[in-house]
PDB file of C-alpha atoms in Angstrom:
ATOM      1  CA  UNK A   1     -25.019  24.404  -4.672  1.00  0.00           C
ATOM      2  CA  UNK A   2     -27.886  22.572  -2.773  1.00  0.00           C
ATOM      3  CA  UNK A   3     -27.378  19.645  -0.032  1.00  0.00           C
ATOM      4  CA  UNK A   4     -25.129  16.773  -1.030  1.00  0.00           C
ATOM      5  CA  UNK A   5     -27.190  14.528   0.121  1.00  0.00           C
ATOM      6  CA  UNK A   6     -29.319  14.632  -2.723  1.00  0.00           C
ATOM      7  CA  UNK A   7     -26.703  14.446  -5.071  1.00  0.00           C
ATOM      8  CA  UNK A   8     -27.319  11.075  -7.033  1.00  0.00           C
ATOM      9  CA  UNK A   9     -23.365  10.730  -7.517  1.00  0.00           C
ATOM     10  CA  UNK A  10     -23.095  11.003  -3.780  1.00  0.00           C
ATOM     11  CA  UNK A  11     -26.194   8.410  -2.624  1.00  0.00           C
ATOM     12  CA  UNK A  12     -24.001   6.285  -5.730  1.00  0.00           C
ATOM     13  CA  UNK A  13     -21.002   6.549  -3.996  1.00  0.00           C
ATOM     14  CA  UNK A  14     -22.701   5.447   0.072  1.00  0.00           C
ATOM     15  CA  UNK A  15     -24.058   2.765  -1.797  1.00  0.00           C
ATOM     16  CA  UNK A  16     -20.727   1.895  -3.146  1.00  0.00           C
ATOM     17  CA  UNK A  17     -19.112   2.356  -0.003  1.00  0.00           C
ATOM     18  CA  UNK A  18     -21.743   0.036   1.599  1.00  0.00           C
ATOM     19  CA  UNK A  19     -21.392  -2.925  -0.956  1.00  0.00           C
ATOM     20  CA  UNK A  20     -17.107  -2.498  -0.337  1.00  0.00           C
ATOM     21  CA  UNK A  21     -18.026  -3.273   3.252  1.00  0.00           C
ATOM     22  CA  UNK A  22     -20.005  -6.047   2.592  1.00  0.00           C
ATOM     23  CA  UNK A  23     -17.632  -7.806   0.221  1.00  0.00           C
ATOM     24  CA  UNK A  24     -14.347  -7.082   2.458  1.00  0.00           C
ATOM     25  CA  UNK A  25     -16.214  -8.528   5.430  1.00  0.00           C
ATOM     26  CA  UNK A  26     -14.937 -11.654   3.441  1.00  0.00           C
ATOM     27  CA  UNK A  27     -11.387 -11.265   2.851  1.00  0.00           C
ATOM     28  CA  UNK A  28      -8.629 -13.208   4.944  1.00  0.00           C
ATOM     29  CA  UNK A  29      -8.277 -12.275   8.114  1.00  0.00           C
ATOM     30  CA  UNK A  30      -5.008 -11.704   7.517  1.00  0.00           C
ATOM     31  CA  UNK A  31      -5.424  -9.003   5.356  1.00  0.00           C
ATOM     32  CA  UNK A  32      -7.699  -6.742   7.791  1.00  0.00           C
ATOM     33  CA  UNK A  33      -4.899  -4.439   8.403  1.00  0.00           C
ATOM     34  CA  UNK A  34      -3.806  -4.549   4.906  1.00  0.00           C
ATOM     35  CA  UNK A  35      -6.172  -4.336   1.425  1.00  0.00           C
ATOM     36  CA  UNK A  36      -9.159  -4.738   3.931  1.00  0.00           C
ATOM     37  CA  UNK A  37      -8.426  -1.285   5.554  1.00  0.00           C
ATOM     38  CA  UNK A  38      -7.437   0.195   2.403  1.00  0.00           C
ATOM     39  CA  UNK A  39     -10.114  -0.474  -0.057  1.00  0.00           C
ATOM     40  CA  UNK A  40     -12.280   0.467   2.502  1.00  0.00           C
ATOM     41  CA  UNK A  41     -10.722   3.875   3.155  1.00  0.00           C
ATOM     42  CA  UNK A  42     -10.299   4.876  -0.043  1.00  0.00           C
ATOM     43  CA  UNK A  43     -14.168   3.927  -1.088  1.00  0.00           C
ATOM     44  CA  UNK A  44     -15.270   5.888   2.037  1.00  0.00           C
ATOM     45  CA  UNK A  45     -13.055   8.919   0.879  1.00  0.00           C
ATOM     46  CA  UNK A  46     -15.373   9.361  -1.861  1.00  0.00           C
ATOM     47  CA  UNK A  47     -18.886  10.952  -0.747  1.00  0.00           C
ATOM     48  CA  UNK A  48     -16.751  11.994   2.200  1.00  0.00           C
ATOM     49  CA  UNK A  49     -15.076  14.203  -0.392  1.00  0.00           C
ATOM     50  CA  UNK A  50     -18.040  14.989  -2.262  1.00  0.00           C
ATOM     51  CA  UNK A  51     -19.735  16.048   0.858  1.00  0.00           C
ATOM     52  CA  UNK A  52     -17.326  18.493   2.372  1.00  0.00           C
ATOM     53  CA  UNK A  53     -16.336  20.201  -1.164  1.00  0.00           C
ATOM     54  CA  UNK A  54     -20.260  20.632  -1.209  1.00  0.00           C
ATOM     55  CA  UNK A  55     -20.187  22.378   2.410  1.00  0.00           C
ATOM     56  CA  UNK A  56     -17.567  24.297   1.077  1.00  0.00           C
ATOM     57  CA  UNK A  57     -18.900  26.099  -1.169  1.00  0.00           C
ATOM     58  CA  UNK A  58     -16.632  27.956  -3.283  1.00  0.00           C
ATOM     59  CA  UNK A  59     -16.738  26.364  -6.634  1.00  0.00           C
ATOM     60  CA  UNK A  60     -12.929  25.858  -7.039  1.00  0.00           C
ATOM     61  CA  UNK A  61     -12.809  24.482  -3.275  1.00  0.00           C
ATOM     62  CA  UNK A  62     -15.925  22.029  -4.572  1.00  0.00           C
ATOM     63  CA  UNK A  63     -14.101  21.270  -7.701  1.00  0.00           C
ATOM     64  CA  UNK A  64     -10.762  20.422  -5.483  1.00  0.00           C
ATOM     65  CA  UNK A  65     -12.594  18.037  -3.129  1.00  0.00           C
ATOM     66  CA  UNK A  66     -14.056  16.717  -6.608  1.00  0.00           C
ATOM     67  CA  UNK A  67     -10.874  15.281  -7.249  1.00  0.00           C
ATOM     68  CA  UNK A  68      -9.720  14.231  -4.979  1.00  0.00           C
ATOM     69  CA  UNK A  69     -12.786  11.892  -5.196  1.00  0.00           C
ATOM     70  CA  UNK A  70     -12.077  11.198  -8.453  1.00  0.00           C
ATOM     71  CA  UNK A  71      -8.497  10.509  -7.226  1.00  0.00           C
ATOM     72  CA  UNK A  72      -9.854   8.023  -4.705  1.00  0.00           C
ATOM     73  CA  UNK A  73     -12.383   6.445  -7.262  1.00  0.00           C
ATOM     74  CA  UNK A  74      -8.811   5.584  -9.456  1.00  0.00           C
ATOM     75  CA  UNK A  75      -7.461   4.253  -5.999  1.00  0.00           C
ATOM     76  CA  UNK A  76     -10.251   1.644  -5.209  1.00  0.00           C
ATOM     77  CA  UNK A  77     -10.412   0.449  -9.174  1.00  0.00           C
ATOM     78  CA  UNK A  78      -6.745  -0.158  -8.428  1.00  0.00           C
ATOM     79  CA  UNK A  79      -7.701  -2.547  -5.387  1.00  0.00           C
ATOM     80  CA  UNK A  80     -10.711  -3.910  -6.788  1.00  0.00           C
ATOM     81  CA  UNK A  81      -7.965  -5.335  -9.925  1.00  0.00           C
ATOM     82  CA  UNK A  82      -5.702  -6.516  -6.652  1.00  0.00           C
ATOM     83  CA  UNK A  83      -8.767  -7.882  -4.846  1.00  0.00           C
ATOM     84  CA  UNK A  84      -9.654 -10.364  -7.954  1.00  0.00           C
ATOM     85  CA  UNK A  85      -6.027 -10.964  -8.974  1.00  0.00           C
ATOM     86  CA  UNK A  86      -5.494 -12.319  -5.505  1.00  0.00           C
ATOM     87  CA  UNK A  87      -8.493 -14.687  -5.626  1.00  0.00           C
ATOM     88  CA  UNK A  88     -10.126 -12.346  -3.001  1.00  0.00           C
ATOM     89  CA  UNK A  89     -13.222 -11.150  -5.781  1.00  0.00           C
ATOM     90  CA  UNK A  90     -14.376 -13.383  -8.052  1.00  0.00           C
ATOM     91  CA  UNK A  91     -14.124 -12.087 -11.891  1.00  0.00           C
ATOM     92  CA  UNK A  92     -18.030 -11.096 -12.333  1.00  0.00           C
ATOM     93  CA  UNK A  93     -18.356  -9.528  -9.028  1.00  0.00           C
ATOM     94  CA  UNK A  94     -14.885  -7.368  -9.817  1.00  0.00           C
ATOM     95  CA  UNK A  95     -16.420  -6.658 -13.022  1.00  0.00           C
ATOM     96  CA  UNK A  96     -19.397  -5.639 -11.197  1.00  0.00           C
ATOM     97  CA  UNK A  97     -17.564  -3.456  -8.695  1.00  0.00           C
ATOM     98  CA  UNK A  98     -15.524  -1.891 -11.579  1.00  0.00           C
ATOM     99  CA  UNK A  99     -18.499  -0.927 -13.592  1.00  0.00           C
ATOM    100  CA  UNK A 100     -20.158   0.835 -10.837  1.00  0.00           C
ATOM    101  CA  UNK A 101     -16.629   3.123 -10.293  1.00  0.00           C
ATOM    102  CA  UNK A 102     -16.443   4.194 -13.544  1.00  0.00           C
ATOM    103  CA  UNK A 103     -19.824   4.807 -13.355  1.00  0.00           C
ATOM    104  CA  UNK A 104     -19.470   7.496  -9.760  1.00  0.00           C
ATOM    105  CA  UNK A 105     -16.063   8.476 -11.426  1.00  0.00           C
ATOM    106  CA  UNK A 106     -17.649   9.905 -14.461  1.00  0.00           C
ATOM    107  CA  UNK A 107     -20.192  11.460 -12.840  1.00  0.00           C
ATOM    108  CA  UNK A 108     -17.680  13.016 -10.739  1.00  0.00           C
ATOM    109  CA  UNK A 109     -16.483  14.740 -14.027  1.00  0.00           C
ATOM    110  CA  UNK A 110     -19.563  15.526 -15.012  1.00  0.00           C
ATOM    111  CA  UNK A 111     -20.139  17.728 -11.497  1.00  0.00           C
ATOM    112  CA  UNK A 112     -16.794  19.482 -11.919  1.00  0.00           C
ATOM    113  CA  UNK A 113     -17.246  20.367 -15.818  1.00  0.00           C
ATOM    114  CA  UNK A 114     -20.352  21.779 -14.657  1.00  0.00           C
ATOM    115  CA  UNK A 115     -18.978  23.407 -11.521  1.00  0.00           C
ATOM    116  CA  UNK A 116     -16.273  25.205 -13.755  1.00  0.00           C
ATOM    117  CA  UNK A 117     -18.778  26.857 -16.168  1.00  0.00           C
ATOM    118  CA  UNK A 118     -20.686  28.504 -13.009  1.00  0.00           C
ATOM    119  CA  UNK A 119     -19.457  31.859 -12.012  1.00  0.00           C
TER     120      UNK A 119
END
């Protein structure tokens, strides 16, 4: 199943990750323990996910960890929508954030339909 780390979906998804960081770094203080802490766990849970399915590897043990990244992709659009609703993201940069997702997320579906046609 090759190394993860040169999965394009997973270098997407760091990337992601990385740019979450960077834009929560701005967020009230007062929500560090709060939509801070959870955006950023549920974008990290995403090449995490990819990662160890890949280690895994047993196709319907990859194809589990697969969505559960997919689950977590759904869980950060979710914040992202909270994020600019609350002022936090401005509207391009959610639109931004969103695009890039749905981008991982369907490339996440792409992985598994092609992980359930292998043997």
């Amino acid at each position: 199943m090759g190394n993860f780390k040169e999965l394009l979906v997973w270098k997407k998804s760091i990337e992601f990750v990385t740019e979450i960081y960077e834009i929560t770094a701005s967020f009230p203080s007062e929500e560090k323990f709060g939509l801070v802490s959870q955006i950023r766990r549920s974008a990290v849970s995403i090449p995490s996910n990819i990662a160890e399915g890949n280690a895994r590897r047993s196709s319907a043990d990859y194809i589990q960890f697969l969505k559960i990244a997919r689950g977590s992709g759904a869980e950060v659009e979710t914040q992202i929508i909270i994020s600019k609703n609350l002022g936090f993201i401005e509207d391009v940069k959610s639109e931004e954030l969103t695009s890039k997702i749905t981008e991982i997320m369907k490339m996440i579906n792409g992985l598994i339909n092609y992980l359930k046609t292998k043997p």
